Structures are given as C-alpha cells and as structure tokens.
C-alpha cells in the first residue's frame, strides 16, 4: 500500500482534517472490521473464548515486535495510568526512598507517585525548559535513596521528545529503575525498549495504536521482573491455576515468571482484538516508515507556522520533535472554534492549540490548517 492507499483506510479523512491523535484516534477500517466480526460472533453464538485467548498471545507477539521486547515481558492493561500504577505500587520502595519526576509530566504520571506518600516515599521534581527535562537536572536530585525515575518519552504538551537514552544510562549507572510513559510516542515514533534502555513502560491503545479506549499495555524488562512483584493477583497470573472445571480444588500461590502476573482476571477481549489489528496494521507499514512520515509533515507544519510568524511552542530540532506541534496565540478559543466549524480537529492544551499528526495525514491537511490559522496572527 502507498501512503494514499493507507490514508483511505481511515474514513475520518474523507470529511475531516484529523489532527488529534494525541487525544484519541479515529479508528481505521482494519480495526473496525475485526471489531464488527467480534461483536457479531458474540451476538450470534456467544463468542469463542479459546479464540480470544489465542488473540491475546498474538497481541503480545505484535506488541513485542513493535517495541523490540519479548512477548513474556508484556502485560495487557486498561491504559497508561494502570501501567504506571502497577510500576509505582510494585517497585519495592522503603520509607525514606525517593522517586524523581519532572514538572512537565501528564497528571497521570504524577498522582500515582504522589500516592506513595503513604509508604513514606518522597517525590523529587526536576525542572524543565520548553518541556524538556535534562539528564543533568535529574542527576542533581539523585542520592542513595533514589529508587526510580518516571518520565514521558514524548510529553503531552508541548510534545517534545525527552532524551530517554541518556536518562537510562544515568539510571543504569546508579541502579535506579526507569519507568517511561510512552503513550504519546507509541505508533508514532520507533520505541525500541532495548535501544532506549527502558525498564518499564506504560501506554494506552486509544491514541497512536489505533484501538478504542480501555485497552493498553505494560512492559517490564525480564532482567528486573522478579524484583517487581504484582500488587494484585488473579488466576490468570499463576503458573498452575486451579482448574475450576473439576471438583478438586488445590491452591498454591505460584506466580508466573512473566508479565501475565500483572494481569487481573478476564480481559477486555474486544479491546485486545482491536489493539492487535491496530498494531498489526502499524507493523505492516513499519514503525520507522511511520516515524519518518510524521517527522516530515511535522517539519513542514513547523516551518510554515514560523514563516507565518506564529509562535510554535514545540521543539524545532528533529531529534527533539515527535508528532505534536503546539501553537500559541492570543485567541486560542476563537481559533479552536474556527477550526472545528471547518472540520479541522485539534485540542486545546494549556492555552495552546495542540496539533497532533499521524501517518494518514498529508500536506494538504496541513495546508487546510494553515489557511485557517493565517487569519489568527497576533
Ligand atoms: C503523556 C500522557 N500520559 C498519560 C495520559 C493518560 O493516559 P490514560 O488516561 O489513557 O491512562 C495521557 C493522555 O491522555 C498522556 O498524554
């Protein structure tokens, strides 16, 4: 498929200029097809649980391929927040330990760590400039009680890319666990857990991974997994779960030595079916091709906004950019409304217009946006 054929898989592009994947995606045909089939099958014959379980294992493989991990390192979750809460509550903190955040994280990568106050864990705040947290500023906060650093690969606003490799190197040298919120990078940038040096990551499926809300995943590196015991457990995470089909119930609490130990009971099978289709679609295009396409359109948008004299809050440097471009002017609400009535979908974040790009967008989408933005020069 060429880019135009790929774009045709997204019916939203027929009517809208859809620039809002950082908020939520518009589902493509390969995903809605499998969802429709699933729903019909459950309607007509109750669905097939064996098939759903096979889909779960297939999905683990698709995810592993996408992020260069092992299927055993992947737990299916509800969303990013659930994965971050698993990390925060499973890392064996002692009273007096600390975790380092920064002042530009999404609230859902903050509350779960503040909630450790009840265990006597201190949160330390690294400063940011234009959204970016510098490794030196994290290092300045590290002491012998630092157990974890939690940071976004791509921030929700202004959408900059943090230098995860450098942060991972520091964490590795100091024996600190690195937890990364990758939701704004997944399906948009190449997130290679080995190359980046990530210990744990969390994401949702409803943005770049092209799934609906309510499904996501958590990655925990094999080398540390035995040090990260789950907080909640269920039958699905046991090595030899008791078989309830038979009348001989003997229980032994023996946790699986893989990430299924973080999963709780029946899954969101429909969500997983959709996620698998979304990720398979992405894998068939190739995440590196997607990253190049998004960075190219983002570069065009940034350059054109600058030449119109419109303030761009997101980084200009390609190595610090992702798929988000935030622009600022004094009439954010009016501009947002004008875009909406012209079927250009974006979101407002912290008083700026957040434009978020994916691989179905093209230059003509950007030109339609620019025509409307032009009238709003300060
Ligand atoms: C960087 C970041 N982290 C976390 C979230 C929240 O994720 P969820 O509500 O799906 O858990 C968002 C946006 O919704 C986000 O942009």
Coordinates of C-alpha atoms and ligand atoms in Angstrom, one line a residue:
X1 CA 0.0 0.0 0.0
X2 CA 1.2 3.5 -0.7
X3 CA 0.5 6.4 1.6
X4 CA -2.7 7.4 -0.3
X5 CA -4.0 3.8 0.0
X6 CA -3.1 3.8 3.7
X7 CA -4.9 7.1 4.2
X8 CA -8.0 5.6 2.5
X9 CA -8.1 3.1 5.4
X10 CA -9.1 6.0 7.7
X11 CA -12.7 7.0 6.7
X12 CA -12.4 10.1 9.0
X13 CA -10.1 11.7 6.4
X14 CA -13.0 11.9 3.9
X15 CA -14.7 14.7 5.9
X16 CA -12.2 15.9 8.5
X17 CA -8.7 17.1 8.8
X18 CA -8.0 14.9 11.7
X19 CA -5.1 16.3 13.8
X20 CA -6.0 14.9 17.2
X21 CA -4.4 11.5 17.7
X22 CA -2.6 12.8 20.8
X23 CA -6.1 13.0 22.3
X24 CA -7.9 10.0 20.7
X25 CA -7.7 8.3 17.4
X26 CA -10.3 7.8 14.6
X27 CA -10.4 4.0 14.0
X28 CA -9.2 2.7 10.7
X29 CA -11.0 0.0 8.7
X30 CA -8.8 -3.0 9.6
X31 CA -9.6 -2.3 13.2
X32 CA -13.4 -1.7 12.9
X33 CA -13.6 -4.8 10.7
X34 CA -12.3 -7.1 13.4
X35 CA -14.4 -5.4 16.0
X36 CA -17.6 -5.9 13.9
X37 CA -16.7 -9.5 13.4
X38 CA -16.1 -10.0 17.1
X39 CA -19.4 -8.3 18.0
X40 CA -21.4 -10.3 15.5
X41 CA -19.9 -13.6 16.7
X42 CA -20.6 -12.8 20.3
X43 CA -24.2 -11.8 19.3
X44 CA -24.9 -14.9 17.3
X45 CA -23.0 -17.6 19.3
X46 CA -21.6 -16.1 22.5
X47 CA -18.2 -15.7 21.1
X48 CA -15.2 -18.1 21.3
X49 CA -13.1 -17.8 24.4
X50 CA -10.3 -20.0 23.0
X51 CA -10.1 -17.8 20.0
X52 CA -9.9 -14.7 22.3
X53 CA -7.1 -16.3 24.3
X54 CA -5.2 -17.0 21.1
X55 CA -5.7 -13.4 20.1
X56 CA -4.1 -12.3 23.5
X57 CA -1.0 -14.3 22.8
X58 CA -0.9 -13.0 19.2
X59 CA -1.2 -9.5 20.5
X60 CA 1.7 -10.0 22.9
X61 CA 3.7 -11.0 19.9
X62 CA 2.6 -8.0 17.8
X63 CA 3.5 -5.7 20.7
X64 CA 6.8 -7.4 21.3
X65 CA 7.7 -6.9 17.6
X66 CA 6.7 -3.2 17.7
X67 CA 8.8 -2.4 20.8
X68 CA 11.7 -4.9 20.4
X69 CA 10.7 -6.8 23.5
X70 CA 9.8 -10.4 24.3
X71 CA 6.1 -11.4 24.5
X72 CA 6.7 -12.6 28.1
X73 CA 7.5 -9.0 29.0
X74 CA 4.1 -7.7 28.1
X75 CA 1.0 -7.4 30.3
X76 CA -2.3 -6.3 28.8
X77 CA -3.8 -3.4 30.8
X78 CA -6.6 -0.9 30.7
X79 CA -4.5 2.2 29.9
X80 CA -1.3 4.1 30.7
X81 CA -2.5 5.1 34.1
X82 CA -3.0 1.4 35.1
X83 CA 0.6 0.5 33.9
X84 CA 2.1 3.5 35.8
X85 CA 0.2 2.5 38.9
X86 CA 1.5 -1.1 38.5
X87 CA 5.0 0.3 38.4
X88 CA 4.5 2.7 41.3
X89 CA 3.0 0.1 43.6
X90 CA 5.1 -2.9 42.6
X91 CA 8.5 -1.3 42.9
X92 CA 9.6 -2.3 46.4
X93 CA 10.0 1.1 48.0
X94 CA 11.1 1.6 51.6
X95 CA 10.1 4.6 53.7
X96 CA 12.6 7.4 53.0
X97 CA 13.2 6.3 49.4
X98 CA 12.5 8.8 46.6
X99 CA 11.3 8.9 43.0
X100 CA 12.3 11.6 40.5
X101 CA 9.6 13.2 38.3
X102 CA 9.8 16.5 36.4
X103 CA 7.4 19.5 36.3
X104 CA 6.1 18.7 32.8
X105 CA 4.6 15.3 33.2
X106 CA 0.9 14.4 32.5
X107 CA -1.1 14.3 35.7
X108 CA -1.5 10.6 35.4
X109 CA 2.3 10.2 35.7
X110 CA 2.2 12.3 38.8
X111 CA -0.7 11.2 41.0
X112 CA 0.3 7.5 41.1
X113 CA 3.7 8.6 42.5
X114 CA 2.3 11.1 45.0
X115 CA 0.1 8.3 46.2
X116 CA 3.3 6.7 47.6
X117 CA 3.4 9.3 50.3
X118 CA 1.5 6.8 52.5
X119 CA 4.6 4.5 52.2
X120 CA 6.9 7.4 53.1
X121 CA 8.2 7.8 49.6
X122 CA 9.4 11.3 48.6
X123 CA 8.7 12.8 45.1
X124 CA 11.5 15.0 43.8
X125 CA 10.9 17.4 40.9
X126 CA 13.4 18.1 38.1
X127 CA 12.8 21.4 36.3
X128 CA 12.1 21.5 32.6
X129 CA 12.7 24.1 29.9
X130 CA 10.3 24.1 26.9
X131 CA 9.0 20.8 28.2
X132 CA 12.4 19.1 28.1
X133 CA 14.0 17.6 31.2
X134 CA 17.8 17.5 31.1
X135 CA 19.6 14.4 32.4
X136 CA 21.9 16.7 34.5
X137 CA 18.9 18.1 36.3
X138 CA 17.7 14.6 37.1
X139 CA 21.2 13.6 38.2
X140 CA 21.4 16.6 40.6
X141 CA 18.5 15.1 42.5
X142 CA 19.8 11.5 42.8
X143 CA 21.0 10.2 46.1
X144 CA 21.4 6.7 47.5
X145 CA 17.7 6.6 48.3
X146 CA 16.6 7.2 44.7
X147 CA 14.8 4.1 43.5
X148 CA 13.0 5.2 40.3
X149 CA 12.8 7.9 37.7
X150 CA 9.5 8.3 35.9
X151 CA 9.4 10.3 32.7
X152 CA 7.5 10.6 29.4
X153 CA 9.2 9.8 26.1
X154 CA 7.0 12.4 24.4
X155 CA 5.2 15.0 26.5
X156 CA 1.5 15.6 26.1
X157 CA 2.4 19.3 25.7
X158 CA 4.4 20.8 24.0
X159 CA 5.1 17.4 22.6
X160 CA 8.9 17.4 22.9
X161 CA 10.9 14.2 23.0
X162 CA 12.9 13.6 26.1
X163 CA 16.4 12.0 25.9
X164 CA 15.5 8.6 27.3
X165 CA 18.8 7.0 26.2
X166 CA 20.8 9.5 28.3
X167 CA 18.4 9.2 31.3
X168 CA 18.5 5.4 31.0
X169 CA 22.3 5.5 31.1
X170 CA 22.3 7.5 34.3
X171 CA 19.7 5.2 35.8
X172 CA 21.7 2.1 34.9
X173 CA 24.9 3.5 36.4
X174 CA 23.1 4.4 39.6
X175 CA 21.0 1.2 39.9
X176 CA 17.7 3.2 39.5
X177 CA 14.6 1.9 37.8
X178 CA 13.5 3.8 34.7
X179 CA 9.7 3.9 34.2
X180 CA 8.6 5.6 30.9
X181 CA 5.2 6.9 29.9
X182 CA 5.3 6.3 26.1
X183 CA 1.6 6.9 25.2
X184 CA 2.4 10.0 23.1
X185 CA 5.1 8.1 21.2
X186 CA 3.5 4.7 20.6
X187 CA 2.5 4.1 17.0
X188 CA 4.1 7.4 16.0
X189 CA 7.8 7.0 16.8
X190 CA 10.0 4.0 17.0
X191 CA 10.0 2.9 20.6
X192 CA 12.7 0.3 20.9
X193 CA 13.0 -0.7 24.6
X194 CA 16.4 -2.3 24.2
X195 CA 17.9 0.6 22.3
X196 CA 16.4 3.2 24.7
X197 CA 17.2 1.2 27.8
X198 CA 13.7 1.2 29.3
X199 CA 13.0 -0.9 32.4
X200 CA 9.2 -0.5 32.5
X201 CA 6.8 1.3 30.2
X202 CA 3.1 2.1 30.1
X203 CA 0.8 3.0 27.3
X204 CA -2.8 3.2 26.2
X205 CA -4.2 1.9 22.9
X206 CA -6.6 4.7 22.1
X207 CA -4.0 7.1 20.6
X208 CA -1.3 6.0 18.1
X209 CA -2.0 2.3 18.4
X210 CA -5.4 2.8 16.7
X211 CA -7.5 0.9 19.3
X212 CA -10.6 2.1 21.2
X213 CA -10.4 3.3 24.8
X214 CA -10.0 0.8 27.6
X215 CA -7.0 -1.2 26.4
X216 CA -3.3 -0.7 26.8
X217 CA -0.2 -2.5 27.9
X218 CA 2.6 -2.5 30.4
X219 CA 6.2 -3.7 29.7
X220 CA 8.5 -4.9 32.4
X221 CA 12.1 -5.9 31.4
X222 CA 12.8 -9.6 32.1
X223 CA 16.0 -8.9 34.0
X224 CA 14.1 -7.0 36.7
X225 CA 10.8 -8.7 36.7
X226 CA 11.5 -11.0 39.7
X227 CA 12.2 -7.8 41.8
X228 CA 8.8 -6.3 40.8
X229 CA 6.1 -8.4 42.5
X230 CA 2.5 -7.6 41.5
X231 CA 0.2 -5.9 43.9
X232 CA -3.0 -7.6 42.7
X233 CA -3.1 -11.2 41.7
X234 CA -5.6 -13.4 39.9
X235 CA -5.8 -16.9 38.4
X236 CA -4.5 -15.7 35.0
X237 CA -1.2 -14.9 36.6
X238 CA -0.5 -18.2 38.2
X239 CA 1.9 -21.0 36.9
X240 CA -0.7 -23.7 37.5
X241 CA -4.0 -22.1 38.2
X242 CA -6.6 -24.3 39.9
X243 CA -8.9 -25.9 37.2
X244 CA -12.5 -24.9 38.2
X245 CA -13.9 -27.4 35.6
X246 CA -13.1 -30.2 38.1
X247 CA -14.1 -30.8 41.7
X248 CA -10.6 -31.0 43.2
X249 CA -9.5 -27.5 44.1
X250 CA -6.0 -27.3 45.5
X251 CA -4.5 -23.9 45.7
X252 CA -0.8 -22.9 45.6
X253 CA 0.2 -19.3 45.1
X254 CA 2.9 -19.7 42.4
X255 CA 3.2 -16.6 40.3
X256 CA 4.1 -16.9 36.6
X257 CA 7.6 -15.8 35.7
X258 CA 6.3 -13.5 33.0
X259 CA 4.2 -10.3 32.8
X260 CA 0.9 -12.2 33.0
X261 CA 1.4 -11.9 36.7
X262 CA 0.4 -8.3 36.4
X263 CA -2.9 -9.1 34.6
X264 CA -6.2 -9.4 36.6
X265 CA -8.8 -11.9 35.6
X266 CA -10.9 -11.8 32.4
X267 CA -9.6 -9.3 29.9
X268 CA -11.0 -6.7 27.6
X269 CA -11.1 -9.3 24.7
X270 CA -12.8 -6.9 22.3
X271 CA -10.2 -4.2 23.0
X272 CA -7.4 -6.7 22.6
X273 CA -8.8 -7.9 19.3
X274 CA -8.9 -4.3 18.1
X275 CA -5.4 -3.5 19.5
X276 CA -3.9 -6.5 17.8
X277 CA -5.4 -5.3 14.5
X278 CA -4.2 -1.7 15.1
X279 CA -0.6 -2.9 15.9
X280 CA -0.5 -5.4 13.0
X281 CA -1.5 -2.6 10.7
X282 CA 1.3 -0.4 12.1
X283 CA 3.8 -3.3 11.8
X284 CA 2.8 -4.0 8.2
X285 CA 3.7 -0.3 7.3
X286 CA 6.8 -0.3 9.6
X287 CA 7.1 2.0 12.5
X288 CA 10.3 3.5 11.1
X289 CA 8.5 4.5 8.0
X290 CA 5.7 6.0 10.1
X291 CA 8.2 7.9 12.2
X292 CA 9.9 9.4 9.1
X293 CA 6.5 10.4 7.6
X294 CA 5.3 12.1 10.8
X295 CA 8.5 13.9 11.3
X296 CA 8.5 15.1 7.7
X297 CA 4.9 16.5 7.9
X298 CA 5.6 18.0 11.4
X299 CA 8.7 19.7 10.0
X300 CA 6.7 21.2 7.2
X301 CA 4.0 22.4 9.6
X302 CA 6.5 23.9 12.0
X303 CA 8.4 25.7 9.2
X304 CA 5.2 27.1 7.7
X305 CA 3.9 28.3 11.0
X306 CA 7.2 30.1 11.7
X307 CA 7.1 31.8 8.3
X308 CA 3.6 33.0 9.1
X309 CA 5.0 34.5 12.3
X310 CA 3.0 32.2 14.6
X311 CA 4.6 31.1 17.9
X312 CA 5.4 27.4 18.0
X313 CA 5.9 26.0 21.5
X314 CA 7.1 22.6 20.4
X315 CA 10.8 22.0 19.5
X316 CA 12.1 22.7 16.0
X317 CA 15.0 20.3 16.2
X318 CA 14.1 17.0 14.6
X319 CA 15.7 14.9 17.4
X320 CA 13.5 16.7 20.0
X321 CA 10.3 16.6 18.0
X322 CA 7.6 13.9 17.7
X323 CA 4.1 14.1 16.2
X324 CA 2.8 17.0 18.3
X325 CA 3.0 20.7 17.3
X326 CA 1.6 23.2 19.8
X327 CA 1.0 26.8 18.7
X328 CA 0.2 29.8 20.7
X329 CA -1.6 33.0 20.1
X330 CA -3.9 35.3 22.0
X331 CA -7.1 33.9 20.5
X332 CA -6.8 30.2 21.2
X333 CA -10.5 29.6 21.9
X334 CA -11.7 31.5 18.8
X335 CA -9.1 29.7 16.6
X336 CA -10.2 26.4 18.0
X337 CA -13.8 27.1 17.2
X338 CA -13.0 28.3 13.7
X339 CA -11.0 25.1 13.1
X340 CA -13.9 23.0 14.5
X341 CA -16.6 24.6 12.2
X342 CA -14.3 23.9 9.3
X343 CA -13.9 20.3 10.3
X344 CA -10.3 20.6 11.4
X345 CA -10.0 18.6 14.6
X346 CA -7.3 19.6 17.2
X347 CA -7.3 20.0 21.0
X348 CA -6.5 22.9 23.4
X349 CA -3.8 22.1 25.9
X350 CA -2.7 24.6 28.5
X351 CA -3.9 27.5 26.4
X352 CA -2.3 26.4 23.2
X353 CA -3.7 24.7 20.1
X354 CA -2.3 21.2 20.0
X355 CA -2.0 19.7 16.5
X356 CA -1.1 16.0 16.5
X357 CA -0.1 14.1 13.4
X358 CA -0.1 10.6 12.3
X359 CA 0.8 8.7 9.1
X360 CA -2.6 9.2 7.4
X361 CA -2.1 13.0 7.4
X362 CA -0.7 14.7 4.3
X363 CA 0.5 18.1 3.1
X364 CA -3.0 19.1 2.1
X365 CA -4.3 18.6 5.6
X366 CA -1.6 20.9 6.8
X367 CA -2.3 23.5 4.1
X368 CA -6.0 23.5 5.1
X369 CA -5.0 24.1 8.7
X370 CA -2.6 26.8 7.8
X371 CA -5.2 28.7 5.7
X372 CA -7.4 28.9 8.7
X373 CA -4.6 29.8 11.2
X374 CA -3.3 32.6 9.0
X375 CA -6.1 34.8 10.0
X376 CA -5.2 34.5 13.6
X377 CA -1.7 36.0 13.6
X378 CA -1.3 38.1 16.8
Ligands
LIG1 C1 1.7 11.7 28.4 C2 0.4 11.1 28.8 N1 0.3 10.2 29.8 C3 -0.9 9.7 30.2 C4 -2.0 10.0 29.6 C5 -3.3 9.5 30.2 O1 -3.4 8.2 29.8 P1 -4.7 7.3 30.2 O2 -5.8 8.2 30.7 O3 -5.1 6.6 29.0 O4 -4.3 6.3 31.3 C6 -2.0 10.9 28.5 C7 -3.2 11.4 27.8 O5 -4.3 11.0 27.9 C8 -0.8 11.5 28.1 O6 -0.8 12.4 27.1

